Coordinates of C-alpha atoms and ligand atoms in Angstrom, one line a residue:
V1 CA -48.4 -1.7 46.6
H2 CA -45.4 -1.4 44.4
D3 CA -41.8 -2.3 45.1
Y4 CA -40.7 1.3 44.4
V5 CA -42.5 4.6 44.2
I6 CA -40.6 7.3 42.3
I7 CA -41.6 10.9 43.0
G8 CA -41.0 13.1 39.9
A9 CA -40.7 12.1 36.3
G10 CA -38.0 14.6 35.5
T11 CA -34.5 13.9 34.2
A12 CA -33.6 11.6 37.0
G13 CA -37.0 10.0 37.6
C14 CA -37.4 8.9 34.0
V15 CA -34.0 7.2 34.0
L16 CA -34.9 5.4 37.3
A17 CA -38.3 4.3 36.1
A18 CA -36.9 2.9 32.8
R19 CA -33.9 1.2 34.3
L20 CA -35.6 -0.4 37.3
T21 CA -38.4 -1.9 35.2
E22 CA -35.9 -3.6 32.9
D23 CA -36.1 -6.2 35.6
P24 CA -39.6 -7.7 35.0
S25 CA -39.8 -8.9 38.6
V26 CA -39.7 -5.3 40.0
S27 CA -42.8 -3.1 40.0
V28 CA -42.6 0.7 39.9
L29 CA -45.1 3.5 40.3
L30 CA -44.0 6.9 38.9
L31 CA -45.8 10.0 40.2
E32 CA -45.5 13.2 38.3
A33 CA -47.1 16.5 39.4
G34 CA -47.4 17.9 35.8
P35 CA -49.2 16.7 32.7
A36 CA -48.0 14.6 29.8
D37 CA -45.4 16.2 27.5
R38 CA -47.8 16.8 24.5
A39 CA -47.2 20.4 23.7
R40 CA -45.7 21.0 20.3
E41 CA -43.2 23.6 21.7
I42 CA -41.6 20.8 23.7
G43 CA -40.4 19.1 20.6
V44 CA -39.3 22.2 18.7
P45 CA -35.9 23.2 20.0
I46 CA -36.0 27.0 19.4
A47 CA -39.3 27.2 21.3
F48 CA -38.1 26.2 24.8
S49 CA -38.6 29.7 26.3
K50 CA -42.2 29.7 25.1
L51 CA -42.8 27.1 27.8
F52 CA -41.8 29.5 30.5
K53 CA -44.6 30.5 32.8
S54 CA -46.9 28.0 31.0
E55 CA -48.7 25.0 32.5
Y56 CA -45.5 23.1 32.2
D57 CA -43.5 25.3 34.5
W58 CA -43.4 25.5 38.3
D59 CA -42.7 29.3 37.8
Y60 CA -40.6 29.9 40.9
T61 CA -39.3 33.3 42.1
T62 CA -36.4 33.8 44.4
E63 CA -36.3 35.9 47.5
P64 CA -35.0 39.5 46.8
Q65 CA -31.3 39.2 46.0
K66 CA -29.1 41.6 47.9
Q67 CA -26.4 41.8 45.3
L68 CA -28.9 42.2 42.4
N69 CA -30.7 45.4 43.3
E70 CA -33.1 43.3 45.6
R71 CA -34.6 41.7 42.5
E72 CA -36.7 38.7 42.8
C73 CA -35.4 36.4 40.1
Y74 CA -37.6 34.1 38.0
W75 CA -36.7 30.4 38.1
P76 CA -38.3 28.1 35.5
R77 CA -38.5 24.4 36.4
G78 CA -40.2 21.8 34.3
R79 CA -43.5 20.5 35.6
V80 CA -44.3 17.9 33.0
L81 CA -43.2 14.4 32.0
G82 CA -39.4 14.9 31.4
G83 CA -39.3 17.6 34.0
S84 CA -36.7 20.3 33.3
S85 CA -35.3 18.2 30.4
S86 CA -38.6 19.0 28.6
I87 CA -38.0 22.7 28.7
N88 CA -34.2 23.0 28.8
A89 CA -31.8 24.3 26.2
M90 CA -30.5 20.7 25.4
I91 CA -26.7 21.4 25.7
Y92 CA -24.9 18.2 26.3
I93 CA -22.1 18.8 28.8
R94 CA -20.7 16.4 31.4
G95 CA -18.6 18.8 33.5
N96 CA -15.0 18.5 34.4
R97 CA -13.2 15.4 35.6
A98 CA -12.1 17.5 38.6
D99 CA -15.7 18.0 39.7
Y100 CA -16.4 14.3 40.2
D101 CA -13.0 13.6 41.6
A102 CA -13.7 16.3 44.2
W103 CA -16.9 14.5 45.1
R104 CA -15.0 11.2 45.5
D105 CA -12.2 12.8 47.5
A106 CA -14.7 14.3 49.9
G107 CA -15.6 10.7 50.9
N108 CA -18.1 9.8 48.2
D109 CA -16.7 6.5 47.0
G110 CA -17.6 5.5 43.5
W111 CA -18.4 9.0 42.4
G112 CA -15.0 9.9 40.7
F113 CA -14.9 10.6 37.0
D114 CA -13.4 7.3 36.1
D115 CA -16.1 5.5 38.1
L116 CA -18.8 7.4 36.2
L117 CA -17.5 7.3 32.6
R118 CA -19.2 4.0 31.9
F119 CA -22.5 5.5 33.0
F120 CA -22.1 8.5 30.8
R121 CA -21.4 6.2 27.9
R122 CA -24.2 3.9 28.7
S123 CA -26.9 6.6 28.3
E124 CA -25.4 8.0 25.1
N125 CA -26.0 7.6 21.4
N126 CA -23.6 10.0 20.0
S127 CA -23.9 10.7 16.2
R128 CA -20.2 11.1 16.0
G129 CA -19.7 7.4 16.9
E130 CA -18.1 5.4 19.6
S131 CA -14.8 6.4 21.2
A132 CA -13.0 6.2 24.5
W133 CA -15.2 9.1 25.7
H134 CA -18.5 8.5 23.9
G135 CA -21.1 5.8 23.7
V136 CA -23.5 4.7 20.9
G137 CA -26.7 2.7 21.2
G138 CA -27.8 4.3 24.5
P139 CA -31.2 6.0 24.8
V140 CA -30.1 9.6 24.6
D141 CA -29.3 10.9 21.2
V142 CA -26.5 13.4 21.2
Q143 CA -26.0 15.3 18.0
D144 CA -24.4 18.3 16.4
L145 CA -26.9 21.1 15.7
R146 CA -28.5 20.8 12.3
Y147 CA -28.5 24.6 11.8
R148 CA -26.4 27.4 13.2
S149 CA -26.6 31.1 12.7
R150 CA -23.6 32.7 10.9
I151 CA -23.5 35.0 13.9
T152 CA -22.6 32.1 16.1
D153 CA -19.8 31.0 13.8
A154 CA -18.5 34.5 13.8
S155 CA -18.7 34.6 17.6
V156 CA -16.5 31.6 17.9
T157 CA -14.1 33.0 15.4
A158 CA -14.1 36.2 17.4
A159 CA -13.2 34.2 20.5
L160 CA -10.3 32.6 18.7
E161 CA -9.2 36.1 17.7
R162 CA -9.1 36.9 21.4
G163 CA -6.7 34.0 22.0
H164 CA -9.1 31.2 23.0
R165 CA -8.3 27.8 21.5
F166 CA -10.9 25.9 19.4
N167 CA -12.4 22.9 21.1
D168 CA -14.2 20.3 19.0
D169 CA -15.4 18.2 21.9
F170 CA -16.0 19.6 25.3
N171 CA -16.8 16.1 26.7
A172 CA -13.4 14.6 25.9
A173 CA -9.9 15.1 27.4
R174 CA -9.9 18.9 27.4
Q175 CA -12.7 21.1 28.5
L176 CA -11.1 24.6 27.9
G177 CA -11.6 26.4 24.7
M178 CA -14.5 27.7 22.5
G179 CA -16.6 25.9 19.9
F180 CA -20.1 24.6 19.2
W181 CA -22.3 22.5 21.6
Q182 CA -23.6 19.1 21.0
V183 CA -27.2 18.8 22.0
T184 CA -29.7 16.2 23.1
Q185 CA -31.6 16.1 19.9
R186 CA -32.6 13.6 17.2
R187 CA -32.9 15.0 13.7
G188 CA -33.9 18.5 14.8
R189 CA -36.2 17.5 17.6
R190 CA -35.7 17.7 21.4
V191 CA -34.7 14.5 23.2
S192 CA -35.9 14.7 26.8
A193 CA -35.5 12.1 29.6
A194 CA -39.2 11.3 28.9
S195 CA -38.7 10.7 25.2
A196 CA -35.4 8.8 25.6
F197 CA -36.1 6.7 28.7
L198 CA -39.8 6.8 29.7
R199 CA -41.6 6.4 26.3
P200 CA -39.8 3.1 25.3
A201 CA -40.7 1.7 28.8
T202 CA -44.3 2.7 29.0
G203 CA -45.7 -0.6 27.6
R204 CA -44.1 -2.6 30.4
P205 CA -46.7 -4.2 32.7
N206 CA -44.4 -3.5 35.7
L207 CA -44.5 0.3 35.3
T208 CA -47.4 2.5 36.2
V209 CA -47.2 6.3 35.6
H210 CA -49.6 8.8 37.2
T211 CA -49.5 12.3 35.8
N212 CA -51.1 15.4 37.4
T213 CA -50.3 13.7 40.8
S214 CA -48.4 15.7 43.4
A215 CA -46.7 14.0 46.3
T216 CA -47.5 16.1 49.4
R217 CA -46.0 14.0 52.2
L218 CA -43.9 10.9 52.8
V219 CA -45.6 8.3 55.0
V220 CA -43.3 7.2 57.8
E221 CA -44.0 4.4 60.2
R222 CA -41.6 3.5 63.0
G223 CA -38.7 5.2 61.3
R224 CA -39.3 3.6 57.9
V225 CA -40.8 5.4 54.8
V226 CA -43.6 3.0 53.7
G227 CA -45.3 5.2 51.1
V228 CA -46.4 8.5 49.8
E229 CA -49.4 10.7 50.2
A230 CA -50.4 12.5 46.9
V231 CA -53.1 14.6 45.5
T232 CA -54.7 14.2 42.0
G233 CA -57.2 16.9 41.2
G234 CA -58.9 17.2 44.6
R235 CA -58.4 13.6 45.6
R236 CA -55.9 12.5 48.2
D237 CA -54.4 9.0 47.9
R238 CA -51.8 6.9 49.6
Y239 CA -49.4 4.8 47.6
G240 CA -47.4 2.1 49.4
A241 CA -43.8 1.1 48.6
E242 CA -42.7 -2.4 49.6
R243 CA -39.0 -1.6 49.1
E244 CA -38.2 2.1 48.8
V245 CA -39.5 5.5 48.0
L246 CA -37.2 7.3 45.5
V247 CA -37.4 11.1 45.5
C248 CA -36.5 12.7 42.2
A249 CA -38.4 16.0 42.5
G250 CA -35.4 18.3 41.6
A251 CA -33.3 20.7 43.6
V252 CA -36.2 22.8 44.7
N253 CA -39.0 20.3 45.3
T254 CA -37.0 17.5 46.8
P255 CA -35.9 19.5 49.8
H256 CA -39.4 20.9 49.9
L257 CA -41.0 17.5 50.2
L258 CA -38.5 16.3 52.8
L259 CA -39.2 19.3 54.9
L260 CA -43.0 18.9 54.6
S261 CA -42.4 15.3 55.7
G262 CA -40.5 16.3 58.9
I263 CA -37.0 15.5 57.6
G264 CA -34.9 18.6 58.0
P265 CA -33.5 21.1 60.5
A266 CA -35.5 20.4 63.7
D267 CA -35.8 24.0 64.8
E268 CA -37.0 25.2 61.4
L269 CA -39.6 22.3 61.3
R270 CA -40.8 23.0 64.9
S271 CA -41.2 26.7 64.3
L272 CA -43.8 25.7 61.6
G273 CA -45.5 23.1 63.8
I274 CA -44.2 20.1 61.8
D275 CA -43.4 17.0 63.8
V276 CA -39.8 16.1 63.5
V277 CA -39.2 12.7 61.9
A278 CA -35.4 13.1 61.4
D279 CA -33.3 16.1 62.5
S280 CA -31.3 16.6 59.3
P281 CA -29.6 20.0 59.5
N282 CA -28.6 20.3 55.8
V283 CA -31.9 19.7 54.0
G284 CA -32.5 22.8 51.8
R285 CA -29.0 24.2 52.6
N286 CA -26.0 24.2 50.3
L287 CA -28.0 25.5 47.4
Q288 CA -25.7 26.4 44.5
D289 CA -26.7 27.8 41.1
H290 CA -25.0 29.2 38.0
V291 CA -25.7 32.9 37.6
A292 CA -25.2 34.5 34.2
I293 CA -24.6 37.9 32.7
G294 CA -24.9 38.9 29.0
A295 CA -23.8 41.6 26.6
S296 CA -25.9 42.3 23.5
W297 CA -25.4 44.1 20.2
F298 CA -27.8 45.2 17.6
T299 CA -27.6 43.5 14.2
D300 CA -29.4 44.2 10.9
S301 CA -27.9 41.1 9.2
G302 CA -31.2 39.2 9.1
R303 CA -29.4 36.4 11.0
S304 CA -30.8 37.2 14.5
Y305 CA -33.4 34.7 15.8
D306 CA -35.3 37.7 17.2
T307 CA -36.8 37.8 13.6
A308 CA -36.7 34.0 12.9
E309 CA -40.4 33.4 13.3
T310 CA -41.4 33.6 9.6
P311 CA -43.6 31.4 7.4
W312 CA -40.5 30.3 5.5
N313 CA -38.7 29.1 8.6
T314 CA -42.0 27.4 9.8
A315 CA -42.3 25.6 6.5
R316 CA -38.6 24.5 6.6
Y317 CA -39.2 23.0 10.0
L318 CA -42.5 21.3 9.3
L319 CA -41.4 19.9 6.0
G320 CA -37.9 18.7 6.8
R321 CA -37.0 19.6 10.4
R322 CA -34.5 22.1 9.0
G323 CA -33.5 25.7 9.7
P324 CA -33.4 28.0 12.8
Y325 CA -36.3 26.2 14.5
T326 CA -33.9 23.2 15.1
S327 CA -31.6 25.5 17.0
N328 CA -31.3 25.5 20.8
V329 CA -30.5 29.3 20.6
A330 CA -27.3 29.1 22.7
E331 CA -25.4 27.4 19.8
G332 CA -21.8 28.0 20.8
G333 CA -19.5 29.1 23.6
G334 CA -17.0 27.3 25.7
F335 CA -14.9 27.3 28.9
H336 CA -12.4 29.8 30.2
A337 CA -10.2 29.9 33.2
T338 CA -9.8 33.4 34.6
D339 CA -6.5 32.4 36.4
G340 CA -5.0 31.0 33.2
G341 CA -4.9 27.5 34.6
D342 CA -6.4 24.2 33.4
L343 CA -9.7 24.4 35.3
P344 CA -12.4 26.6 33.9
D345 CA -14.3 28.9 36.2
L346 CA -16.4 30.6 33.4
Q347 CA -18.7 29.1 30.8
L348 CA -19.5 31.3 27.8
L349 CA -22.7 31.1 25.7
F350 CA -23.1 32.6 22.3
G351 CA -26.6 33.1 20.8
P352 CA -28.0 35.2 17.9
T353 CA -30.8 36.8 20.0
G354 CA -31.3 39.4 22.8
Y355 CA -32.7 36.8 25.3
L356 CA -33.7 39.5 27.8
R357 CA -35.1 38.2 31.0
H358 CA -35.2 34.6 29.7
G359 CA -36.7 35.8 26.4
L360 CA -39.8 37.1 28.2
E361 CA -38.9 40.7 27.3
A362 CA -38.4 41.9 23.8
A363 CA -35.3 43.8 22.8
P364 CA -35.8 47.1 20.9
G365 CA -34.4 45.5 17.8
P366 CA -32.8 42.3 16.5
C367 CA -29.7 41.4 18.6
F368 CA -27.0 38.9 19.2
S369 CA -25.6 38.2 22.7
L370 CA -22.6 36.7 24.4
G371 CA -23.1 35.6 28.0
A372 CA -20.9 34.3 30.8
Y373 CA -21.6 32.4 33.9
L374 CA -19.7 31.5 37.0
L375 CA -19.0 27.8 37.0
T376 CA -17.6 27.5 40.6
P377 CA -19.6 29.8 42.8
E378 CA -18.6 30.2 46.4
S379 CA -21.9 31.7 47.4
R380 CA -24.4 29.3 48.9
G381 CA -28.2 29.6 49.4
T382 CA -31.2 27.9 50.8
V383 CA -34.6 26.3 50.0
R384 CA -36.9 26.7 53.1
L385 CA -40.5 26.3 53.9
R386 CA -42.8 29.3 53.5
S387 CA -45.5 27.4 55.4
P388 CA -46.4 23.8 56.3
H389 CA -48.9 23.7 53.4
P390 CA -47.7 21.6 50.4
G391 CA -49.4 24.0 47.9
D392 CA -47.4 27.0 49.1
K393 CA -44.2 27.5 47.1
P394 CA -41.0 27.2 49.1
L395 CA -38.7 30.2 49.9
I396 CA -35.7 30.1 47.5
D397 CA -32.7 32.2 48.2
P398 CA -29.7 31.4 46.1
G399 CA -27.6 34.1 47.7
Y400 CA -26.3 35.2 44.3
L401 CA -22.9 36.8 44.3
D402 CA -22.9 37.1 48.1
E403 CA -19.2 36.2 48.1
P404 CA -17.0 39.0 46.7
S405 CA -14.8 36.6 44.7
D406 CA -18.0 35.6 42.8
R407 CA -18.7 39.2 41.9
Q408 CA -15.2 39.8 40.7
R409 CA -15.1 36.7 38.5
L410 CA -18.5 37.4 36.9
L411 CA -17.3 40.9 36.1
D412 CA -14.2 39.3 34.5
G413 CA -16.7 37.1 32.5
L414 CA -18.6 40.2 31.3
R415 CA -15.4 41.9 30.2
E416 CA -14.5 38.7 28.3
C417 CA -17.8 38.8 26.5
L418 CA -17.4 42.5 25.6
A419 CA -13.9 41.9 24.2
I420 CA -15.1 39.0 22.1
G421 CA -18.2 40.9 20.9
E422 CA -16.1 43.8 19.8
A423 CA -13.6 41.7 17.9
S424 CA -13.3 42.2 14.2
A425 CA -14.8 38.8 13.2
L426 CA -18.2 40.2 14.4
S427 CA -17.9 43.6 12.8
R428 CA -20.1 42.7 9.8
Y429 CA -22.9 41.7 12.1
R430 CA -22.7 44.5 14.6
T431 CA -24.6 47.7 14.1
G432 CA -24.2 49.0 17.6
R433 CA -24.0 48.0 21.2
F434 CA -27.3 47.5 23.1
L435 CA -26.2 46.4 26.6
P436 CA -24.2 47.4 28.6
A437 CA -24.2 50.9 27.3
R438 CA -20.9 51.9 28.9
D439 CA -17.7 50.0 29.8
D440 CA -16.4 51.7 33.0
E441 CA -16.3 49.5 36.0
N442 CA -19.2 51.1 37.8
S443 CA -21.4 50.7 34.7
L444 CA -20.5 47.1 34.4
V445 CA -21.2 46.4 38.0
E446 CA -24.6 48.1 37.7
H447 CA -25.3 46.1 34.5
I448 CA -24.7 42.9 36.5
Q449 CA -26.9 44.1 39.3
E450 CA -29.7 44.8 36.9
W451 CA -29.4 42.0 34.4
A452 CA -27.8 38.9 36.0
E453 CA -30.1 35.9 36.0
T454 CA -30.1 32.2 36.6
I455 CA -28.8 29.9 33.9
Y456 CA -31.0 27.2 35.4
H457 CA -28.6 24.8 37.3
P458 CA -29.7 24.7 40.9
V459 CA -28.2 21.7 42.8
G460 CA -27.0 20.6 46.3
T461 CA -30.0 20.9 48.5
A462 CA -29.9 17.3 49.7
A463 CA -26.2 16.8 49.2
M464 CA -24.4 13.5 49.6
G465 CA -21.5 13.1 51.9
P466 CA -19.9 10.8 54.5
A467 CA -20.7 12.9 57.5
P468 CA -23.7 12.2 59.8
T469 CA -25.0 15.7 59.0
D470 CA -25.0 15.2 55.2
V471 CA -28.5 14.6 54.0
V472 CA -27.8 11.5 52.0
D473 CA -25.0 9.0 52.3
P474 CA -22.8 8.1 49.2
A475 CA -25.3 5.4 48.3
L476 CA -27.9 8.2 48.2
R477 CA -29.9 6.9 51.2
V478 CA -31.5 9.6 53.3
R479 CA -30.0 9.7 56.8
G480 CA -32.4 9.4 59.7
V481 CA -35.0 7.1 58.1
D482 CA -35.1 3.8 56.3
G483 CA -36.6 3.0 52.9
L484 CA -35.9 6.4 51.4
R485 CA -33.4 7.6 48.8
V486 CA -32.9 10.8 46.8
A487 CA -31.5 10.6 43.3
D488 CA -31.6 13.9 41.3
A489 CA -29.7 17.2 41.1
S490 CA -30.2 17.9 44.8
V491 CA -27.6 15.3 45.8
M492 CA -24.7 17.0 44.1
P493 CA -22.2 18.2 46.8
T494 CA -21.0 21.0 44.4
V495 CA -22.3 22.1 41.1
P496 CA -20.2 20.7 38.2
R497 CA -18.5 22.9 35.7
G498 CA -21.2 22.8 33.0
N499 CA -24.8 22.3 32.4
T500 CA -26.5 19.9 34.8
N501 CA -28.8 17.7 32.8
T502 CA -26.2 15.1 31.8
P503 CA -24.7 15.0 35.3
T504 CA -28.2 14.4 36.8
M505 CA -28.8 11.6 34.3
V506 CA -25.6 9.9 35.3
I507 CA -26.5 10.2 39.0
A508 CA -29.7 8.4 38.2
E509 CA -27.9 5.8 36.1
R510 CA -25.5 5.0 39.0
S511 CA -28.2 5.1 41.6
V512 CA -29.9 2.1 39.9
E513 CA -26.9 0.0 40.7
L514 CA -26.9 1.3 44.2
I515 CA -30.6 0.5 44.7
R516 CA -29.9 -3.1 43.5
T517 CA -26.8 -3.6 45.7
D518 CA -27.4 -1.4 48.8
P519 CA -31.0 -1.4 49.8
A520 CA -32.2 1.6 51.9
Ligands
LIG601 C1 -34.8 26.6 31.1 C2 -33.8 25.6 31.4 C3 -32.7 25.4 30.6 C4 -31.7 24.5 30.9 N1 -30.8 24.2 29.9 C5 -29.9 23.1 30.1 C6 -29.1 22.7 29.1 O1 -29.0 23.3 28.0 N2 -28.3 21.6 29.3 C7 -28.3 21.0 30.5 O2 -27.5 20.1 30.7 N3 -29.1 21.4 31.5 C8 -30.0 22.4 31.3 N4 -30.8 22.7 32.3 C9 -30.8 22.0 33.6 C10 -31.3 20.6 33.6 O3 -32.4 20.5 32.8 C11 -31.6 20.2 35.1 O4 -30.5 20.3 35.8 C12 -32.2 18.8 35.2 O5 -33.3 18.6 34.3 C13 -32.5 18.5 36.6 O6 -33.1 17.2 36.7 P1 -33.8 16.7 38.0 O7 -34.2 15.3 37.7 O8 -33.0 17.0 39.2 O9 -35.1 17.6 38.1 P2 -36.3 17.9 37.1 O10 -35.9 17.5 35.7 O11 -36.7 19.3 37.2 O12 -37.5 16.9 37.5 C14 -38.2 17.0 38.7 C15 -39.6 16.5 38.4 O13 -40.3 16.2 39.6 C16 -41.6 16.7 39.4 N5 -42.1 17.0 40.8 C17 -41.6 17.9 41.6 N6 -42.3 17.9 42.8 C18 -43.2 16.9 42.7 C19 -44.1 16.3 43.6 N7 -44.3 16.8 44.8 N8 -44.9 15.3 43.2 C20 -44.7 14.8 42.0 N9 -43.8 15.2 41.1 C21 -43.1 16.3 41.4 C22 -41.5 17.9 38.6 O14 -42.7 18.3 38.0 C23 -40.5 17.4 37.5 O15 -41.1 16.7 36.5 C24 -31.8 23.7 32.1 C25 -32.9 23.9 32.9 C26 -33.9 24.8 32.6 C27 -35.1 25.0 33.6

């Protein structure tokens, strides 16, 4: 029996395992469904999409999306030590102050931006040095890209030509503007939650890690979660938790596990023959995700990463960790407010590649692309049970673009990409438009219906809040049972304006203090 059992060694789970075991008197068991993070592609930044549909991916598919030609959209999610941080695009973005202040103002004390800044800084080791905004000496290396395509530089120049301001640091006072991302990398290699947090902690006698071990059910006795049932290979085991079970399985698997364990909407559970442990109406509801659309141009400049896999570039990487292989592909971009105000509602991404269907489909020739995604979607979706069997994937319905205002703003985003892509700064790299082929409104709407895809930021399916119907309270304790907490992307009440890895890390950092002061 351990003090804490953590389910899921992803972004949040690795932070929790490392921070909790800093106290030698506390024992922790970390269970991870996937294998160790040994694949070479995990370390090599440009290769992240080669991990899609591999043994390191849960390989989810959404329900048919009404607004997207009834397409079933592919959702990668990391299934490996490090979780999605081992397969993600490494962009380091915190979101907007207003995102966290809205969480706080909704009744989540301690979750405002000023409350969280010290946790952001604590995790960070920023190569630009310490400042009021940034930390040094933390476990997560945050660096500027070692290599950028000239197409990305020209894309940023084209955006400035369009009237956007240059932004040198999206994680400081001002989020709006265009520029180049900082990434979670160290000298040209990926930094994941596993490499940053877990690896340095693995020697500790108070930390046990089981890979290839899937939690299938929480064990509840008289209203208290006392352990976890899990499967390793064909073997079923039970792991006891003296103090708490901490669920860090991500925005899809966390609600899935709660539902399988009888914590969720009572009618939904009963209809599948699951005994209701706690009637919690919002488990698996409130799903939010960032949906993206791109525009692509052909280029014969030799600068597209569609042709980057060469012996020369391989040698540059192997010998000195230099060149395009150190790139995270989406090298630049920025934040834009369609209403002209201070709060962005679109994020733009610039990458010297076609990146069709998550890079799984080859473009007919070398391309570069500019993409936009909606930061503040009004549409909401669900994660529900397909069956009471843990091995069956859950039903995921993000409800993409169900709200008309979301459709309008994504269309605005696509138009912005087209305007930037056609600006003169990119003329020397453009040999012709690939997608969309035409610019009239109908064609653009059809382009979105055919090509919009996730940009990988699902959150909100076990959201925190002060109401009795909110899944977790502001200390992240699951309502309706004792001894259980959720700390991962599922607890976000609303998706922040930006990529979600760093916000998830900060949720985990803060949860450690909550675990110490407010036991579940
Ligand atoms: C392709 C891709 C690109 C992305 N790009 C970026 C980016 O550039 N920048 C950024 O900030 N964010 C990015 N993100 C998003 C970011 O990585 C995630 O928001 C973040 O990793 C979520 O962390 P988490 O802890 O909630 O879940 P995860 O990191 O997904 O961790 C969940 C872990 O739990 C394990 N697990 C699940 N169920 C069980 C079970 N039953 N038993 C045991 N273990 C289980 C999983 O295998 C996994 O390891 C990207 C994500 C993807 C997929």
